[in-house]
Coordinates of C-alpha atoms (C1' of nucleotides) in Angstrom, one line a residue:
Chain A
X1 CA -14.6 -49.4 23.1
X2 CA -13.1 -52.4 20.8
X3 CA -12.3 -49.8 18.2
X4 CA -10.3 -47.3 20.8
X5 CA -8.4 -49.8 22.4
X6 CA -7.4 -51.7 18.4
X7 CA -6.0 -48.1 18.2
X8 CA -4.3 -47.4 21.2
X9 CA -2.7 -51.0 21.1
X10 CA -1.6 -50.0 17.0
X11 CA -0.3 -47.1 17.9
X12 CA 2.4 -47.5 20.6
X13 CA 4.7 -46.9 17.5
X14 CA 2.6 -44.5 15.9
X15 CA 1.0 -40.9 16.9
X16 CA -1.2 -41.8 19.3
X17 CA -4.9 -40.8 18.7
X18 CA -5.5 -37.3 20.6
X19 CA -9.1 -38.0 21.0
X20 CA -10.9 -40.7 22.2
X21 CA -12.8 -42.5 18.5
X22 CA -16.0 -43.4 19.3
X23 CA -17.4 -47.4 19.0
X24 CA -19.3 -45.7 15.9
X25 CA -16.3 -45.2 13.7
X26 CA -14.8 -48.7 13.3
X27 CA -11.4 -47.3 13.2
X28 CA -8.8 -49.9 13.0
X29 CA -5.7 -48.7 10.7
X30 CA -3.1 -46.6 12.4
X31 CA -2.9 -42.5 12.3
X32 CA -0.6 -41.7 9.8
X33 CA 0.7 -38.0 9.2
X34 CA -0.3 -37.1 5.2
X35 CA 3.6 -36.0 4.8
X36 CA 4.0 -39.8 4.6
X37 CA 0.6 -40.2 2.5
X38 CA 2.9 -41.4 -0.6
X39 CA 4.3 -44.5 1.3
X40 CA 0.2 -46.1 1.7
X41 CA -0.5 -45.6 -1.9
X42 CA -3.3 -48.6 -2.0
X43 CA -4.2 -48.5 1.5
X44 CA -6.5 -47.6 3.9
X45 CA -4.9 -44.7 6.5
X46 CA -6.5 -43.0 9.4
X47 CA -5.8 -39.1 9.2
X48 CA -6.7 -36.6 11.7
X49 CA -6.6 -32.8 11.3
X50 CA -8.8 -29.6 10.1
X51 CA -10.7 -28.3 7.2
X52 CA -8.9 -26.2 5.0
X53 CA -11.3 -26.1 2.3
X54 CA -14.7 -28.3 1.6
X55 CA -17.1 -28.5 -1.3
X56 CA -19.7 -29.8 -2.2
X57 CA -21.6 -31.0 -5.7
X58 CA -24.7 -32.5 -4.4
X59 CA -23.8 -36.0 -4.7
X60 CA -20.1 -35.9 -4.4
X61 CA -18.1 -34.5 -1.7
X62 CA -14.9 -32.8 -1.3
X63 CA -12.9 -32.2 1.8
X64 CA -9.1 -31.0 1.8
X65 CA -7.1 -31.8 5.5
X66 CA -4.2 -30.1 6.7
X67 CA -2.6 -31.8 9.8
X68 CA 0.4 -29.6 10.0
X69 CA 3.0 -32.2 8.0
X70 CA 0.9 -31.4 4.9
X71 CA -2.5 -31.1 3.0
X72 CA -4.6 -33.9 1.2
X73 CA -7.9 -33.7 -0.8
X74 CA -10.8 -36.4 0.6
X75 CA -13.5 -37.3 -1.7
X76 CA -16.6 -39.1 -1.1
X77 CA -19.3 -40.0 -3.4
X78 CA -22.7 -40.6 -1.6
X79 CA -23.0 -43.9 -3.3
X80 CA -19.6 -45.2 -2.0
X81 CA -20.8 -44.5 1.8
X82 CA -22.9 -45.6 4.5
X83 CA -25.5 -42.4 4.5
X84 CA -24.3 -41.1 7.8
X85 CA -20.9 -40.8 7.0
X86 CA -21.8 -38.8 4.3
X87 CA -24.0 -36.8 6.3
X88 CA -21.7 -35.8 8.7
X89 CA -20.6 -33.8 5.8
X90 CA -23.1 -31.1 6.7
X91 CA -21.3 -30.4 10.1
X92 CA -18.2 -29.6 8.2
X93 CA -16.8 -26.2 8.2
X94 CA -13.5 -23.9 8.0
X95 CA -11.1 -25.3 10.4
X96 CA -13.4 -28.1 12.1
X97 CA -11.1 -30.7 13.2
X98 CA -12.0 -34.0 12.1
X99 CA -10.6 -37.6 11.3
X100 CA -11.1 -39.7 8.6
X101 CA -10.2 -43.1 7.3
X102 CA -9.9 -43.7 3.5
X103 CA -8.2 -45.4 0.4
X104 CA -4.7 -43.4 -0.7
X105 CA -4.9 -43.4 -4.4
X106 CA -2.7 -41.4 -6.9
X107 CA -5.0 -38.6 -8.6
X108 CA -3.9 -35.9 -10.7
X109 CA -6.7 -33.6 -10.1
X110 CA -5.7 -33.6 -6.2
X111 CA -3.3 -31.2 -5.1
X112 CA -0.6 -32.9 -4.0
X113 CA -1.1 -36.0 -6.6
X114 CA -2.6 -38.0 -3.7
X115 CA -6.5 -37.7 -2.4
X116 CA -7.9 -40.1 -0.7
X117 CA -11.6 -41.7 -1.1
X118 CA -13.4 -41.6 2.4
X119 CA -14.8 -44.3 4.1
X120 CA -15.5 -42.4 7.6
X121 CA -15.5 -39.0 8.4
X122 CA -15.8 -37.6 11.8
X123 CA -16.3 -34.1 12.9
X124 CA -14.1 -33.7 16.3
X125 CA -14.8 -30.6 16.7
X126 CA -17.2 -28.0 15.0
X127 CA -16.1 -24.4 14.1
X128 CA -18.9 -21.5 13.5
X129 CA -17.7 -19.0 11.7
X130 CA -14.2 -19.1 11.4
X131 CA -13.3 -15.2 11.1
X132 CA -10.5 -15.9 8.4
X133 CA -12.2 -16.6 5.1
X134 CA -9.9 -17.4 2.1
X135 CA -10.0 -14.2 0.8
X136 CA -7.7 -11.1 1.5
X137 CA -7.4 -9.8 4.8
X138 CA -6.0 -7.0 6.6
X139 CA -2.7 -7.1 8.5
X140 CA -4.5 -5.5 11.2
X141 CA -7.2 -7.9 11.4
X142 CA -4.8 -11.0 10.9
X143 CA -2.4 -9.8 13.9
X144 CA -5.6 -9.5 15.9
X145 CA -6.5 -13.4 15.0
X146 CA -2.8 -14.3 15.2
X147 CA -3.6 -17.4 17.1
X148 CA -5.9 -18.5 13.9
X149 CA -3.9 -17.0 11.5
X150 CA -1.3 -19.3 12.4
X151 CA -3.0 -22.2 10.6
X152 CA -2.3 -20.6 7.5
X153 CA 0.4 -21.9 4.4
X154 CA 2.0 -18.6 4.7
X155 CA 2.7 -18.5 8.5
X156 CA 3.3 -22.5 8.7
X157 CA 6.3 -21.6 6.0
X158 CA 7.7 -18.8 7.5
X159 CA 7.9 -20.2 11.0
X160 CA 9.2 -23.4 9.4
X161 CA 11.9 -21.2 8.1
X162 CA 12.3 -20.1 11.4
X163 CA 12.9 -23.1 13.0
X164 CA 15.6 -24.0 10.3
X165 CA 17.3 -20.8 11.1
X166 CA 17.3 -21.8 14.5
X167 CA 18.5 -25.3 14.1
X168 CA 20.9 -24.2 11.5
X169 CA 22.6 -21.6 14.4
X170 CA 22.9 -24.5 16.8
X171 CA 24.3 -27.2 14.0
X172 CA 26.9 -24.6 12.8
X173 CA 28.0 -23.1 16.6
X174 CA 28.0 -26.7 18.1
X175 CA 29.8 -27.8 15.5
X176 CA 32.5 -25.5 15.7
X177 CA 33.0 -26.3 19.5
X178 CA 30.7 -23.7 20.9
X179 CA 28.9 -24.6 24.2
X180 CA 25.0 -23.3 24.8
X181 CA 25.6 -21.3 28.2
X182 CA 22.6 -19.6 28.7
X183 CA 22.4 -16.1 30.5
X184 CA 19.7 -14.8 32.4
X185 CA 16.8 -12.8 31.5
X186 CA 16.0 -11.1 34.3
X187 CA 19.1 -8.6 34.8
X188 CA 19.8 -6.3 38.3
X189 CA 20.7 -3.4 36.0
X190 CA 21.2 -1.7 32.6
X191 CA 24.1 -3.8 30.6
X192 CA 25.0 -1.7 28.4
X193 CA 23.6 1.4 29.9
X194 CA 22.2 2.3 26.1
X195 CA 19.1 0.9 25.4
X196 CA 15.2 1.2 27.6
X197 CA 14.9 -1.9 29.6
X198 CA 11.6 -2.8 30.7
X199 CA 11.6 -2.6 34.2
X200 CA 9.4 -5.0 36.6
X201 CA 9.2 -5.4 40.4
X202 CA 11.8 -8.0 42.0
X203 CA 10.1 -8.9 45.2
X204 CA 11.1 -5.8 47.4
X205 CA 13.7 -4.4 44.5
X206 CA 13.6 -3.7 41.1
X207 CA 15.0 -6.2 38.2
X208 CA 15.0 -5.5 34.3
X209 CA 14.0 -7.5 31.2
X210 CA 17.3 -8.8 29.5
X211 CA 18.8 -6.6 26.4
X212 CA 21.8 -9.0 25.7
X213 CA 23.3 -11.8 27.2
X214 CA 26.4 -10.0 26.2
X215 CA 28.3 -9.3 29.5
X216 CA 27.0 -13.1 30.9
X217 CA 28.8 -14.6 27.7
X218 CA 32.0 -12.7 28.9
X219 CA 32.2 -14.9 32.2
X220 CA 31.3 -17.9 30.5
X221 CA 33.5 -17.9 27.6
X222 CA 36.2 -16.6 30.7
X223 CA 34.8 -20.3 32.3
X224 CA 34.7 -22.5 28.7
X225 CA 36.9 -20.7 25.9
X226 CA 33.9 -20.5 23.6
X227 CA 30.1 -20.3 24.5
X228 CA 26.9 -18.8 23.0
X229 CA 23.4 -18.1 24.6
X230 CA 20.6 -17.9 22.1
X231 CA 17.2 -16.8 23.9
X232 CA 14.2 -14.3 24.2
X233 CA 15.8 -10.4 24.2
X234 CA 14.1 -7.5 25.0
X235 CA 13.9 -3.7 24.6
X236 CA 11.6 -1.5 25.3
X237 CA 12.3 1.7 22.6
X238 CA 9.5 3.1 21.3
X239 CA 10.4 1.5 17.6
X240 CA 7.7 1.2 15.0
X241 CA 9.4 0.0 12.0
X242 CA 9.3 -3.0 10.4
X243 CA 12.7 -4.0 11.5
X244 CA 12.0 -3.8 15.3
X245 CA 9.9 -6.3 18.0
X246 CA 9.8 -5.0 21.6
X247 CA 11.1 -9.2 21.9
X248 CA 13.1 -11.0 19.9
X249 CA 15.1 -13.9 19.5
X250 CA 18.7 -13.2 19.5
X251 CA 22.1 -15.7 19.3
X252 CA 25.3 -14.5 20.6
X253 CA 28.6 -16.9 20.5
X254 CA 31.8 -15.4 22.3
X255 CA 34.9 -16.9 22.2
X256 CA 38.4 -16.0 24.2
X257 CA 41.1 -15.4 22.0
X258 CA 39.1 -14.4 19.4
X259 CA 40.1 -11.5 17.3
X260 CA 38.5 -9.2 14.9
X261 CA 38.9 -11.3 11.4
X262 CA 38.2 -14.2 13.4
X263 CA 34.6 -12.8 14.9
X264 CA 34.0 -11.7 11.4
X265 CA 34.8 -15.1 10.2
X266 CA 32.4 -16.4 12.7
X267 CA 29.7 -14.6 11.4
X268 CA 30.1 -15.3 8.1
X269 CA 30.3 -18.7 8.6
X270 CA 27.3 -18.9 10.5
X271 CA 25.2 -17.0 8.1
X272 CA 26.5 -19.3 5.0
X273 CA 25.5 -22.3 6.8
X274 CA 22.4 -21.1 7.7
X275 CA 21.1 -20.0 4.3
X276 CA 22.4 -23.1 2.9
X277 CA 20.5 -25.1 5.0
X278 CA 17.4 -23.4 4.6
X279 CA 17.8 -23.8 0.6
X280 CA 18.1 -27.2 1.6
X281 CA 15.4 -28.3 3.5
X282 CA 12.8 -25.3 2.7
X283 CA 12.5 -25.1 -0.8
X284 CA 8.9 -25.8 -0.3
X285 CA 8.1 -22.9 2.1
X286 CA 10.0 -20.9 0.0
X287 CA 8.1 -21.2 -3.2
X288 CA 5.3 -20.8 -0.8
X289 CA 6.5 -17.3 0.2
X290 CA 7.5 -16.7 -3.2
X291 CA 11.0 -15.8 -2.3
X292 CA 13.7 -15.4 -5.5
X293 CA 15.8 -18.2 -4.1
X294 CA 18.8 -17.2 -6.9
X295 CA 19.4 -14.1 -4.4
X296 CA 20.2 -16.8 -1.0
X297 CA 22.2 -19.3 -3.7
X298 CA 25.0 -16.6 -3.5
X299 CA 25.4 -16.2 -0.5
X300 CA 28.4 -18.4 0.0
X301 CA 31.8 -16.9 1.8
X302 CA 33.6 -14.9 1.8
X303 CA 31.8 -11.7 2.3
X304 CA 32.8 -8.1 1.2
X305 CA 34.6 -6.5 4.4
X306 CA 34.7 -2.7 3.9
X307 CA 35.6 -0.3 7.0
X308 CA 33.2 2.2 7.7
X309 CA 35.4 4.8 6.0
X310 CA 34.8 2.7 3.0
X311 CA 31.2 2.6 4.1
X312 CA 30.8 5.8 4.3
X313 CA 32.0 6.7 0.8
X314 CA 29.6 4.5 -0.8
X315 CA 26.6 6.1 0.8
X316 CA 27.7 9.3 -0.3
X317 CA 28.4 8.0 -3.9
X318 CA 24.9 6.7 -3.7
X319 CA 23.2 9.9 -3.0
X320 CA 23.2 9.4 0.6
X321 CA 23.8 12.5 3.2
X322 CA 25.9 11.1 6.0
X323 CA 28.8 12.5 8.0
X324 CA 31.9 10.8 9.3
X325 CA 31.3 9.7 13.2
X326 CA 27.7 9.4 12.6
X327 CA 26.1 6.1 13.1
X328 CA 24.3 4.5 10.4
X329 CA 20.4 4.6 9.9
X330 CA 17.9 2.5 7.5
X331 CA 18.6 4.7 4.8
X332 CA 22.3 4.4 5.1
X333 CA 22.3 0.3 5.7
X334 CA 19.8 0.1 2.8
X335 CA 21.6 2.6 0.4
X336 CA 25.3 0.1 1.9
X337 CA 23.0 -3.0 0.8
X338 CA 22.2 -2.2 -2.8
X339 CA 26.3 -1.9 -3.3
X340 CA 26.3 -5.7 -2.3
X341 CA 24.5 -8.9 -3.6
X342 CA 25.8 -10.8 -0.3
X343 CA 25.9 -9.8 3.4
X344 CA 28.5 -6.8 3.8
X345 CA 31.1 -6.7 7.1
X346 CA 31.5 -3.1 7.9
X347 CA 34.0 -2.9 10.6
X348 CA 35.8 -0.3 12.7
X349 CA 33.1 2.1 13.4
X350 CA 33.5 5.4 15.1
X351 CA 34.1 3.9 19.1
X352 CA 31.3 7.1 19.8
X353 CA 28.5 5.0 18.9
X354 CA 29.4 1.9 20.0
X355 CA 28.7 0.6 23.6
X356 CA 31.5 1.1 26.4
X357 CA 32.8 -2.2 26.6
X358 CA 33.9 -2.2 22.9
X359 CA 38.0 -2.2 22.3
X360 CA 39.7 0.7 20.6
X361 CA 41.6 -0.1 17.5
X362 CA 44.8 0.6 18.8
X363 CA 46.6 2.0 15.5
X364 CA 43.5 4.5 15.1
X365 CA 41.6 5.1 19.0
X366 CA 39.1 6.8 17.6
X367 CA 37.1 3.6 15.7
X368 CA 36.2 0.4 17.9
X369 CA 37.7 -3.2 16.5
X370 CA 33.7 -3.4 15.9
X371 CA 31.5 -5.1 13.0
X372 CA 28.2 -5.1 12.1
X373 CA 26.9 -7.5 9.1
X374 CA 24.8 -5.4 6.9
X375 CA 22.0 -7.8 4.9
X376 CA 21.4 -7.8 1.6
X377 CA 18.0 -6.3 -0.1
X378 CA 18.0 -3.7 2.8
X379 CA 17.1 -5.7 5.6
X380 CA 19.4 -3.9 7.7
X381 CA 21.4 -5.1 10.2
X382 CA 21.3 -8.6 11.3
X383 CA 24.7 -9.1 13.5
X384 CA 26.5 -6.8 15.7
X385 CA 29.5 -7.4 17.6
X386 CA 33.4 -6.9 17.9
X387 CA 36.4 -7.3 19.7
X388 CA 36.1 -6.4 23.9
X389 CA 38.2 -4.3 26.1
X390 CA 40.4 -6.8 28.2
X391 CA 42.3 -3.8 29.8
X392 CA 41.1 -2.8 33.2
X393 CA 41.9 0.4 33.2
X394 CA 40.8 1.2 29.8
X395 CA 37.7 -0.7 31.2
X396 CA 37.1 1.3 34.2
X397 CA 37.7 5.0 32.2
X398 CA 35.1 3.6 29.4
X399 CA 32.4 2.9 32.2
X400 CA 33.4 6.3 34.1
X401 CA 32.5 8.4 30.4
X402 CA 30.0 6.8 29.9
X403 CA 28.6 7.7 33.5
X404 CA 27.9 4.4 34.4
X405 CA 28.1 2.9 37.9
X406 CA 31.0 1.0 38.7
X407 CA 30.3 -0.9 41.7
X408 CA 27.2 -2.6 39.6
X409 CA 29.9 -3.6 37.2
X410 CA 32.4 -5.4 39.8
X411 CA 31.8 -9.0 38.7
X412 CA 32.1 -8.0 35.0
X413 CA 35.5 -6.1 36.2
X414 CA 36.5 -9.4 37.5
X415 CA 36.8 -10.9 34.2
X416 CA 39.7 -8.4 33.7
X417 CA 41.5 -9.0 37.3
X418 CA 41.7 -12.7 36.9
X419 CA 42.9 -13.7 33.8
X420 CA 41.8 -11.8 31.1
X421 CA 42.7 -12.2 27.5
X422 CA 41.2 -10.9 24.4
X423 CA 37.7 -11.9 23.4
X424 CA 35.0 -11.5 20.7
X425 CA 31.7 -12.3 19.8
X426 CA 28.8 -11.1 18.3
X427 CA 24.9 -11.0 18.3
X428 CA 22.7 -12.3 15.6
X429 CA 19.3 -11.0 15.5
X430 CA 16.7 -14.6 14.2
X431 CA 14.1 -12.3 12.8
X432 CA 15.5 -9.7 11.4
X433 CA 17.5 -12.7 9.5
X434 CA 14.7 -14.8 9.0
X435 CA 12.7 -11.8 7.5
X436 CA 15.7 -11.8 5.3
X437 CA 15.7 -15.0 4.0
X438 CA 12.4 -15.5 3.4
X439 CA 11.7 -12.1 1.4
X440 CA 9.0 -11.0 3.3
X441 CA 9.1 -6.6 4.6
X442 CA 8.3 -6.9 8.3
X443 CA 9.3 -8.9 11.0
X444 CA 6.5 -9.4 12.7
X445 CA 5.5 -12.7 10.7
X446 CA 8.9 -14.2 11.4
X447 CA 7.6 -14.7 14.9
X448 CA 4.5 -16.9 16.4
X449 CA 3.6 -14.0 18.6
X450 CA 5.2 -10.6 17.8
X451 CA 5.1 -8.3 20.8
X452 CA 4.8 -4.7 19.1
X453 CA 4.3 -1.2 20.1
X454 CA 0.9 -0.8 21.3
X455 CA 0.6 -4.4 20.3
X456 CA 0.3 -7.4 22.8
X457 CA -2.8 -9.4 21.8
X458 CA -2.7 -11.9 21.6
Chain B
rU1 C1' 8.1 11.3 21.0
rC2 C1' 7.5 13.3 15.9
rC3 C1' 5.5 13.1 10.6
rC4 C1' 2.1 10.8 6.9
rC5 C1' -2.3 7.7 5.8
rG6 C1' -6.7 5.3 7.5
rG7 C1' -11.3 3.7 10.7
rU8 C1' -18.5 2.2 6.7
rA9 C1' -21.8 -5.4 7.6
rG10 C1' -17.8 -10.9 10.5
rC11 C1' -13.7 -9.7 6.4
rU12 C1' -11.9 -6.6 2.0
rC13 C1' -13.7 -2.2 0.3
rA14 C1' -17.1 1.4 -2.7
rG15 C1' -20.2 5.4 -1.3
rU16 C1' -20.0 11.3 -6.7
rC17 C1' -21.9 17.9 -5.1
rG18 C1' -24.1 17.4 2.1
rG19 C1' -30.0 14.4 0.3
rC20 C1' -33.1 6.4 1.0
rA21 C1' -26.6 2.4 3.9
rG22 C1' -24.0 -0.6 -0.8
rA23 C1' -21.0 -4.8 -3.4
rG24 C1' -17.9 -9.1 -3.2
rC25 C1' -16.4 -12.7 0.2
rG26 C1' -17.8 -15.1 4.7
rG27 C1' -22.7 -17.1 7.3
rG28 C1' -27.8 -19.5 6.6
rU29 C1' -31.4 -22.3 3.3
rG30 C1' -32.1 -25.0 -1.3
rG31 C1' -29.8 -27.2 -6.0
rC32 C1' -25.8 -29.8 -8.6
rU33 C1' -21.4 -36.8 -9.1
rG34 C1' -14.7 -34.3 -10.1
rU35 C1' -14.5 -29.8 -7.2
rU36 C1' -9.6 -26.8 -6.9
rA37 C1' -10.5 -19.2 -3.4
rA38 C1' -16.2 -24.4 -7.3
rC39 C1' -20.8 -22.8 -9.3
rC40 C1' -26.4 -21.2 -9.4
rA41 C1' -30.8 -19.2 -6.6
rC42 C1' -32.8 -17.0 -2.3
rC43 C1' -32.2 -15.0 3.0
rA44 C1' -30.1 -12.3 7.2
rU45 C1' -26.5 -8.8 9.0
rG46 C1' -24.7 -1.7 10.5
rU47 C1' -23.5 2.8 17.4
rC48 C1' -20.7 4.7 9.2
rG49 C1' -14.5 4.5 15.6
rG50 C1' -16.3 8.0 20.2
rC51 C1' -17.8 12.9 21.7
rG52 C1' -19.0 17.8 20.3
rG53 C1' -20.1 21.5 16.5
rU54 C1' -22.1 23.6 11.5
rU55 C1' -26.7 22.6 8.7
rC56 C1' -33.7 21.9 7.1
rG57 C1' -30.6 17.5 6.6
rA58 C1' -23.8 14.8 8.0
rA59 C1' -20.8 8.3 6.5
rU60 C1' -19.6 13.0 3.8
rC61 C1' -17.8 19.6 6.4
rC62 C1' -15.2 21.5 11.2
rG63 C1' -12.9 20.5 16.2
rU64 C1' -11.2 16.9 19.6
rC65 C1' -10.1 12.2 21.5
rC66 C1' -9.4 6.9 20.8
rC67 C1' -7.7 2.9 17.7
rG68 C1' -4.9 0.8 13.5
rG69 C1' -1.2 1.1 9.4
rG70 C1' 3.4 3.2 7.3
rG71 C1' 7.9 6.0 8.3
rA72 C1' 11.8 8.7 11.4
rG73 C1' 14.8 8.5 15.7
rC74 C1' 17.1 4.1 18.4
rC75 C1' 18.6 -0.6 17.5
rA76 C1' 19.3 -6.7 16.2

RNA sequence: UCCCCGGUAGCUCAGUCGGCAGAGCGGGUGGCUGUUAACCACCAUGUCGGCGGUUCGAAUCCGUCCCGGGGAGCCA
């Protein structure tokens, strides 16, 4: 007991220790994380975490930690211990959780330059047969043991990536004066009327799985001049492509008096920050995913901003078969992104394809004052948006072709009775953009737990 | 929903012309004082995706269903 309360009294400005340590591990120096190993060069550290990798030489011992700040290599030689401390070597195994108190001392045969010489190792927690070995695996196999295969270098960079993204959204939008107004995820009806919803039970009615905050963001940025809601979005198409998650993460800013070259600005800006910031703080998990950074370093505005009619002539001249007023498909985007070496703005698509609430461009009706950023490296299309019908007639006729109800759309009529002034905004989709950015084909890595056709395990 | 590919040990896969079910890794046991996906020796492990058919004989050929992967459409 004196050695768990020395550490509970040591750490009130440290971690705290997540397990009790027993009387027989006299552990009396404070947890550290090993991302801060370098600053106890010299000293003793405590260092909880799980087995990556272990060997063994008979009479030396070797034990590499990961804590999820980092990895170190332990050593023990069976001289340097007491003999049960090195016997609890033989409990070790892949991914047993242990703690450990040694020396910090700079070696060059250590990954990492630091390893640190045990004094006591405890195994926490035993693990028999972890099912990922350190060899190759199946992507199959790994989605079934997502929860494990979470542990990995891989996944630990591309979720830190992720989480960069994420913060890098919110640093560049709240800088800019954009306020976090959330919209709901559970919707009474369709909002675009385009997309499946998934559809689930509302006590005595029926209630559907949000497919874009979009006509929330309208009231709000009505209520606040400029707002975004960034949260869980999801549709329930039949998609089984690499680009496509039945849920996924999705950002959407919208701003009153915002017009086309502004929205498009918007976006660009974002997108610059963002990969900028990830060069910046994850050039670690990059090399990790083995991503050609030189293609992010140019991605600095301003982007290429071709009209679709541009668009479309390019895919033609690259071989592509596409005809004016259709939309565009993988092929297309990735025949559009191999004209570009940055992120292209194609605006002013045919208004056919587009949903009902997009405006008309009113020097040419038949295109919507849309855009839709194209990725390079034929990722495909990471933001959507445009400029939104303010008219209330031109409002009401949309939703009337498009044979949608108008009494479920009163409230987003409304926004048009009282006040109404022209907006934008756009949606940026975090996978498909963090997919991007770290190099890797499918999207189903960018995200802890990918929900996927015929996939929901775990 | 459609098209293509696949399913053999815990994992990754090989299995020839239809003729004894295999390797590497992982696991177990033992050895080794500087290993880096360590190494060496030995040991254990199968509803060959399910069902039906052809055959003296099927992992292998045929039919069908299930599951997985890739792609299309749709989209972010």
């Amino acid at each position: 007991m004196h050695a768990r309360e020395a550490v509970g009294s040591l750490s009130a400005v440290h971690d705290p220790p997540l397990v009790a340590v027993p009387p027989e591990t006299p552990v009396s120096v404070q947890p550290i994380r090993i991302r801060d190993i370098a600053a106890h060069a010299g000293a003793d550290v405590h260092i909880r975490g799980w087995v990556v990798h272990h060997r063994s030489s008979g009479k030396i011992r070797f034990l590499e930690l990961r804590d999820g700040s980092g990895y170190v290599q332990c050593v023990m030689g069976k001289n340097d211990v007491a003999p049960d401390v090195f016997a609890a070597f033989d409990d070790v195994s892949l991914e047993a959780s242990v703690e450990v108190v040694g020396t910090v001392r700079s070696d060059p045969r250590s990954p990492g330059g630091f390893e640190l010489g045990l004094k006591h190792l405890r195994v926490v927690g035993r693990s028999a047969e972890y099912p990922i070995s350190p060899k190759e695996h199946g992507v199959g196999f790994l989605m079934d043991e997502r929860h494990l295969w979470l542990r990995s270098r891989r996944q630990h960079a591309m979720l830190r990536v992720r989480a960069e993204v994420m913060r890098g959204i919110r640093e560049y939008l709240d800088g800019q004066d954009y306020l976090p107004v959330d919209a709901p995820i559970l919707t009474p009806n369709a909002c675009e009327g385009t997309t499946t919803l998934f559809e689930l039970g509302y006590f005595e009615r029926k209630a559907y799985l949000s497919q874009s905050g979009q006509l929330y963001n309208e009231a709000t940025a009505m209520a606040f001049g400029k707002v975004y809601c960034f949260g869980p979005t999801f549709r329930a198409e039949k998609s089984k492509t690499r680009r496509h998650l039945m849920e996924f993460w999705m950002v959407e800013p919208e701003a009153a008096f915002l017009d086309l070259d502004g929205d498009m600005a918007l976006a660009e800006g974002m997108v610059e920050h963002v990969v900028q910031r990830v060069l910046a703080r994850c050039r670690d998990d990059l090399a990790t995913l083995e991503r050609d950074v030189t293609k992010l370093e140019s991605i600095r505005a301003p982007f290429p901003r071709i009209s679709y009619d541009e668009a479309v002539e390019i895919i033609r001249k690259a071989g592509g078969t596409i005809e004016w007023g259709e939309d565009f498909g993988g092929d297309e985007e990735t025949l559009l992104s191999q004209a570009f070496d940055k992120p292209v703005l194609v605006h002013r698509y045919p208004a056919q394809v587009k949903a009902f609430y997009m405006k008309r461009d009113p020097e040419r009706p038949e295109v919507a004052l849309c855009v839709d950023m194209i990725a390079p490296e034929g990722y495909g299309e990471i933001v959507g948006g445009g400029c939104r019908e303010e008219s209330l007639e031109a409002l009401e006729t949309r939703i009337r072709e498009h044979g949608l109800p108008l009494e479920t759309f009163k409230w987003f009529l409304d926004l048009r009775r009282y006040g109404s002034v022209p907006h934008a905004g756009f949606g940026l989709g975090v996978e498909r953009t963090v997919a991007w950015i770290t190099g890797i084909p499918h999207v189903r890595e960018t995200i802890p737990f990918p929900r996927l056709l015929d996939r929901m395990y775990p």
